[in-house]
Short mmCIF file of C-alpha atoms in Angstrom, two decimals:
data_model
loop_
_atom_site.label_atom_id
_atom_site.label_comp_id
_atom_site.label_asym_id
_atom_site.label_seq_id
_atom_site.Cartn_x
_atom_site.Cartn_y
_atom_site.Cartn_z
CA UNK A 30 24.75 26.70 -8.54
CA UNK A 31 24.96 30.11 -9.62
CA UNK A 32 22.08 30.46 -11.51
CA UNK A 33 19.40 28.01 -10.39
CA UNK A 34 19.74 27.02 -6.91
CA UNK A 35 22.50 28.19 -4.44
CA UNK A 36 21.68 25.70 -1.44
CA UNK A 37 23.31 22.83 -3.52
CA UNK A 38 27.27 23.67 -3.41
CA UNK A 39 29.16 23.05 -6.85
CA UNK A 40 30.61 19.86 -5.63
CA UNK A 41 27.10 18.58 -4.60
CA UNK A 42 25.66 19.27 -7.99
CA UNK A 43 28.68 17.45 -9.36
CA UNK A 44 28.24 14.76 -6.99
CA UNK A 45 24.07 14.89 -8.18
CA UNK A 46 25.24 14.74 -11.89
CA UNK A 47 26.34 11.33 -11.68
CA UNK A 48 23.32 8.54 -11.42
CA UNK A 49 24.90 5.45 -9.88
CA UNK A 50 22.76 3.07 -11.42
CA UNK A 51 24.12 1.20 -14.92
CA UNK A 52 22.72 2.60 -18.07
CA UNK A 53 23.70 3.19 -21.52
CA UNK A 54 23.49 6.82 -21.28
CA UNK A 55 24.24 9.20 -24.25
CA UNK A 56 25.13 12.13 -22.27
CA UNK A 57 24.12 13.69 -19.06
CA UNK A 58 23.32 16.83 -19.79
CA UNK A 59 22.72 19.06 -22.83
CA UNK A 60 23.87 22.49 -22.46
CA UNK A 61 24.74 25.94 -24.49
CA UNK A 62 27.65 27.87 -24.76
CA UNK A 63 28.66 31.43 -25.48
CA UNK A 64 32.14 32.71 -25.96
CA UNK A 65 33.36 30.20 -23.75
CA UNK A 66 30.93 29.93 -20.97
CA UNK A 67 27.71 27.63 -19.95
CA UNK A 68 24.62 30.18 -20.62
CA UNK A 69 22.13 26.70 -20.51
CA UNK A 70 21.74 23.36 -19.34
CA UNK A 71 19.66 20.81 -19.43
CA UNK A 72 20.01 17.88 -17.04
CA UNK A 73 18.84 14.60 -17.53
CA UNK A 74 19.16 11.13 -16.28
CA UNK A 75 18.93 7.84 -18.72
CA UNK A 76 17.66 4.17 -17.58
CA UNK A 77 17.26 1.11 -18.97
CA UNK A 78 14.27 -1.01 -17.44
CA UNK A 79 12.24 -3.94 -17.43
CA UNK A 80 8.50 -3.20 -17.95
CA UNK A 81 6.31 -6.07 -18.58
CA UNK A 82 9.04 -8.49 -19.70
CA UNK A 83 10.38 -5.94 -22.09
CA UNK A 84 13.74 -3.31 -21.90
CA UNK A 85 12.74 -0.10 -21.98
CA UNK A 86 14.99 3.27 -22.10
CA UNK A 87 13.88 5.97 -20.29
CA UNK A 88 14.80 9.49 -20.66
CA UNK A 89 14.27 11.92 -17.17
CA UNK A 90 13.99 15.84 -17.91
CA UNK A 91 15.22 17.42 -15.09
CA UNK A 92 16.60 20.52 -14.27
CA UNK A 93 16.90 23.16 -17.03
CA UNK A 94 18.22 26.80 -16.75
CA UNK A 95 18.99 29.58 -19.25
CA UNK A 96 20.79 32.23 -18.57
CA UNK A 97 18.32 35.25 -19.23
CA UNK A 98 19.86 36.83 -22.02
CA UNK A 99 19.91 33.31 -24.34
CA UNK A 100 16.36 32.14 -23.34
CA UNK A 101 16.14 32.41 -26.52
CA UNK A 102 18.02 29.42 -27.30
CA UNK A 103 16.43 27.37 -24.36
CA UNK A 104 14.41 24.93 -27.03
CA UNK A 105 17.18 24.30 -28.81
CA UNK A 106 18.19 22.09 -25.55
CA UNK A 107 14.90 20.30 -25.09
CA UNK A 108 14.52 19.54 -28.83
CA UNK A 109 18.50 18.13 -28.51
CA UNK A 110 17.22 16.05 -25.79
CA UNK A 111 13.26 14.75 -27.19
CA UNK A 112 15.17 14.21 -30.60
CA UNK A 113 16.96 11.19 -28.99
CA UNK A 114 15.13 8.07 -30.70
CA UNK A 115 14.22 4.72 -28.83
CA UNK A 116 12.96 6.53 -25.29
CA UNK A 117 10.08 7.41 -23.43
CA UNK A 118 10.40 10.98 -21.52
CA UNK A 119 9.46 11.66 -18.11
CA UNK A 120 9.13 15.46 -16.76
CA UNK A 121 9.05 14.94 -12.55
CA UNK A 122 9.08 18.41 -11.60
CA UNK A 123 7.81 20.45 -14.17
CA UNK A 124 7.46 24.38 -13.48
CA UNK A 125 3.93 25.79 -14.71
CA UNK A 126 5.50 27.34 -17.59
CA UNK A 127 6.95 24.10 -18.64
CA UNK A 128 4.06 22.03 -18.30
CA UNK A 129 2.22 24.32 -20.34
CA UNK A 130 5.25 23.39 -23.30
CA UNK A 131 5.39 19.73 -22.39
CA UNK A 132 1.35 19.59 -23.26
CA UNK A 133 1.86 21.23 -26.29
CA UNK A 134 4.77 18.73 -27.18
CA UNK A 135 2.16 15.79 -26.33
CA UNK A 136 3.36 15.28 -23.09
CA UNK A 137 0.56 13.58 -20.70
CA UNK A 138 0.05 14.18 -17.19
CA UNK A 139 0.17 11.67 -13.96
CA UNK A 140 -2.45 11.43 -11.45
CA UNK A 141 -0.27 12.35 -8.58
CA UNK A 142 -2.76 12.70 -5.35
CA UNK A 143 -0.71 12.74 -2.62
CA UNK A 144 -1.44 12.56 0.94
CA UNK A 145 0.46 14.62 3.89
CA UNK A 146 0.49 12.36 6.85
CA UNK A 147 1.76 14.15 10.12
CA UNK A 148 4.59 12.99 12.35
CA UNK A 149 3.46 12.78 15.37
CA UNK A 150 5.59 11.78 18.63
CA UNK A 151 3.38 8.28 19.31
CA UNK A 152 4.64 5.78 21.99
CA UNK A 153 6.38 2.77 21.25
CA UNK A 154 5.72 -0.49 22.15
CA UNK A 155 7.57 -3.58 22.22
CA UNK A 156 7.26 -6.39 19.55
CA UNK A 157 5.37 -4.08 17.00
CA UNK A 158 8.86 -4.01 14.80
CA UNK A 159 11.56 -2.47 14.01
CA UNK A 160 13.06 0.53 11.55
CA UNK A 161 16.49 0.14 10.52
CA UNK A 162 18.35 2.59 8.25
CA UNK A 163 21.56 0.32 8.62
CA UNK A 164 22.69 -0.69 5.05
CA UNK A 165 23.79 -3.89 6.27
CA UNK A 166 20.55 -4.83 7.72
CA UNK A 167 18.59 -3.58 4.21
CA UNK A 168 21.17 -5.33 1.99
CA UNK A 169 20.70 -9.14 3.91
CA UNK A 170 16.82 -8.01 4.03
CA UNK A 171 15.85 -7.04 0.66
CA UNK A 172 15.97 -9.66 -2.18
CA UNK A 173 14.38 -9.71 -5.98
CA UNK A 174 12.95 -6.04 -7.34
CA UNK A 175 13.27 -4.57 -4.25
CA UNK A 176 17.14 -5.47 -3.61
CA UNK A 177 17.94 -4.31 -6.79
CA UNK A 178 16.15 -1.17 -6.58
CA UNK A 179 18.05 -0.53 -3.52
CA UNK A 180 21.39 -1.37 -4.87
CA UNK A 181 20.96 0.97 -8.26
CA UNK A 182 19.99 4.15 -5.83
CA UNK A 183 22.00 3.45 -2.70
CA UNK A 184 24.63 5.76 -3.69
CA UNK A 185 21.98 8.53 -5.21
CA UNK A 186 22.47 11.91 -3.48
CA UNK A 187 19.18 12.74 -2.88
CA UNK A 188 18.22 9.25 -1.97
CA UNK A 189 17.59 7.87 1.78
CA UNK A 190 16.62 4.41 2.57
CA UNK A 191 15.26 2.09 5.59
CA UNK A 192 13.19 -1.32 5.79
CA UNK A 193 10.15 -1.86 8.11
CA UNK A 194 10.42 -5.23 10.15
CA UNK A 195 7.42 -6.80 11.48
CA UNK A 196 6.54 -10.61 12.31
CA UNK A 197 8.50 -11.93 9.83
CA UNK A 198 7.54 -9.18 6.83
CA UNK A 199 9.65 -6.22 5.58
CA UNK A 200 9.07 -3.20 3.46
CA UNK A 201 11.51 -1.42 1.72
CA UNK A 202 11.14 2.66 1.95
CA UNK A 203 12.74 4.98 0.11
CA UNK A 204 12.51 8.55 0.56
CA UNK A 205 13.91 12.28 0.19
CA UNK A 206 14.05 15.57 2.40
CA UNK A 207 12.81 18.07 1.52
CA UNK A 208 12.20 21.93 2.30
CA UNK A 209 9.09 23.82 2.60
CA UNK A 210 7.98 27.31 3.41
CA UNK A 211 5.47 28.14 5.92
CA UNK A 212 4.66 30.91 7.44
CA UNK A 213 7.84 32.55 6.58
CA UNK A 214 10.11 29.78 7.82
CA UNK A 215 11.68 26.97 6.35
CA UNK A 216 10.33 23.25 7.63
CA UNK A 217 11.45 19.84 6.44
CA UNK A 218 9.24 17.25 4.90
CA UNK A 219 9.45 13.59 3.62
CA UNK A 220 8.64 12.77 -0.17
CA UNK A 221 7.92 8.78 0.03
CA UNK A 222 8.77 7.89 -3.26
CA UNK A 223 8.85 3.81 -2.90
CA UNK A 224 7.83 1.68 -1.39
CA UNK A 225 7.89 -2.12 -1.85
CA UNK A 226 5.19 -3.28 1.04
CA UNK A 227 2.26 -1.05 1.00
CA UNK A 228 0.10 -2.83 3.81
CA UNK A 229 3.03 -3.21 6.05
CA UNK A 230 3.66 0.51 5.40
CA UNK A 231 0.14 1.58 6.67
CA UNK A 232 0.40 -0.93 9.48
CA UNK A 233 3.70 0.79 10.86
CA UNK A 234 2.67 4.10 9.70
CA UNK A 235 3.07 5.37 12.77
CA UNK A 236 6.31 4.48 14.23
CA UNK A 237 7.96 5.50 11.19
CA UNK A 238 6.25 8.97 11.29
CA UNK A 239 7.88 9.10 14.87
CA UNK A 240 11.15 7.92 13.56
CA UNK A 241 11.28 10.24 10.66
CA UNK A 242 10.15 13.03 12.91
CA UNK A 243 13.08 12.68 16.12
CA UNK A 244 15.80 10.97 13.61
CA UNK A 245 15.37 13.64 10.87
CA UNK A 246 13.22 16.43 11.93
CA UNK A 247 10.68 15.78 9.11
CA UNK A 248 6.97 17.09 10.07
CA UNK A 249 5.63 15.20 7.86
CA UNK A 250 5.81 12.67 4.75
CA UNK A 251 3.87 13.56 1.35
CA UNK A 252 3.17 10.27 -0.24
CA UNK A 253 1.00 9.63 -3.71
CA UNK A 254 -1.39 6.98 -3.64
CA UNK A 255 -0.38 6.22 -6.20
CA UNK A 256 3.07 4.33 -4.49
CA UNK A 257 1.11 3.56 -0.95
CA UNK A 258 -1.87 2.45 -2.18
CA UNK A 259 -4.08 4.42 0.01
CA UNK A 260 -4.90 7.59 1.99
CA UNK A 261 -3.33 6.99 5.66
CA UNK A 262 -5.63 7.62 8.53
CA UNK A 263 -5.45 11.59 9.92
CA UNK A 264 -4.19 12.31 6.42
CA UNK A 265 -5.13 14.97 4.08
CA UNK A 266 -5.64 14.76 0.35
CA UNK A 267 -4.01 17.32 -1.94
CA UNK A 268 -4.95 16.40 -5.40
CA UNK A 269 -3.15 19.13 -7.31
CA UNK A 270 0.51 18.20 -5.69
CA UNK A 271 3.32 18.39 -8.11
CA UNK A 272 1.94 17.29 -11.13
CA UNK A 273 4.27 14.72 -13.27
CA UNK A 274 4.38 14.45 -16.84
CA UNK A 275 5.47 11.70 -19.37
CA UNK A 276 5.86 11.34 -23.06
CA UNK A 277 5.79 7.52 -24.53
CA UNK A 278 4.22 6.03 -27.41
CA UNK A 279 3.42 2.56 -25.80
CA UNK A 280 3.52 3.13 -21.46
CA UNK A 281 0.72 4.23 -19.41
CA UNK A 282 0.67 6.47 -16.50
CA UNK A 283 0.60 3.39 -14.10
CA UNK A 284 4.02 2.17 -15.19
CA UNK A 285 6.04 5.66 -14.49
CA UNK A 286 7.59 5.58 -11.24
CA UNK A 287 9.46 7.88 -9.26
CA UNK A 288 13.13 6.07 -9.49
CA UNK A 289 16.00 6.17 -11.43
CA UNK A 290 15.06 9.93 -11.98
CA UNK A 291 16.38 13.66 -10.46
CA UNK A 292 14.14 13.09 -7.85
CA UNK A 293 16.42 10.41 -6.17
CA UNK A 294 19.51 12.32 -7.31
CA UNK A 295 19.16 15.80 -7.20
CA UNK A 296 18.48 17.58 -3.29
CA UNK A 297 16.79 20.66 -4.03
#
């Protein structure tokens, strides 16, 4: 809180700490002290998952701060965490100083073109579905990957969550605020970062831009094709967004996801 981002409140840090998914997690964090104090941590989250009929560990790098006078030291915290056997490593939100390390360390990078879709205030009309954010109605929706997806994040801090309702289909969106500064001021944006139905996404693209725009304020949603699929009409292409890193002997780039990661956790 002190050091890296005073938004987040100690108790909500403590409350991001905590992934509320099942995993056989090591540790959550590794971290330096001096004389008694923290002077460095390094976050990270752990998950065990099914890729192509196998289990799989994963190991998230998320946030890491030094105090300034033990930077020094601040490798000793990454090499505690890549020195874990058995996992592959994913970097989210790298900083350009770290990316430049994680390259060096054989880290590779994720094609993360993302589109920014504007909210816009369209009309509704009747019978063209429904967008519920009730976790009843997502819980008796959802069932196989998606449902349990749902369930391991529902209690994530930085998480939110609604399913799209149309003629008998559903699609299962998850998503995070976040901030962004322009032209001095602060404005709120939408990072899709699932979703479970990409055609019935596009299709009710629109209401849920309005939704997300009069229910949370949001401007706009910043979704990589990656997840949707495609690039949304009246969308714009920024193919230098947040790039992503990963580090794994056996997975390509088209099996890391955005889940069970700081992302869903952590609300910058």
């Amino acid at each position: 809180h002190y050091s890296l981002n005073r938004r987040m409140s100690p108790e909500e840090w403590a409350r991001s700490l905590q992934a509320p998914w099942k995993s056989s997690a090591p540790n959550q964090v590794s971290f330096l002290t001096a004389g008694g104090s923290v002077v460095g941590a390094y976050l990270a989250y752990y998950s065990d998952r099914e890729i192509a009929g196998k289990l799989e560990q994963f190991c998230n790098l998320a946030a890491w701060c030094v105090h300034p006078d033990y930077r020094s030291h601040s490798l000793r915290l990454l090499r505690a965490l890549l020195g874990q056997e058995g996992y592959h490593f994913t970097d989210l939100a790298p900083g350009p100083h770290v990316m430049a390390l994680n390259a060096r360390l054989k880290f590779r990078t994720i094609d993360t073109t993302t589109a920014l879709i504007p909210h816009l205030p369209w009309p509704t009309w009747p019978g063209r579905g429904r967008i519920s954010c009730d976790p009843a109605v997502i819980e008796n929706t959802l069932i196989g990957e998606a449902l349990d997806v749902y369930r391991d994040h529902a209690g994530a801090n930085a998480a939110r969550h609604l399913v799209l309702l149309r003629d008998g289909e559903w699609c299962y969106v998850m998503y995070r605020k976040d901030r962004r500064k322009r032209l001095r001021r602060l404005v709120f944006l939408v990072s899709i970062l699932y979703v479970s139905n990409p055609r019935l996404f596009h299709q009710m693209a629109r209401p849920l831009g309005r939704h997300l725009l009069l229910r949370h304020a949001a401007l706009g949603s910043l979704a990589e094709l990656r997840v949707i699929g495609r690039r949304p009409p009246l969308s714009s292409l920024r193919r230098d967004f947040r790039p992503k890193m990963f580090r794994s002997p056996t997975l390509g780039e088209e099996q890391i996801d955005n889940l069970y990661s700081e992302l869903t956790c952590v609300p910058w």
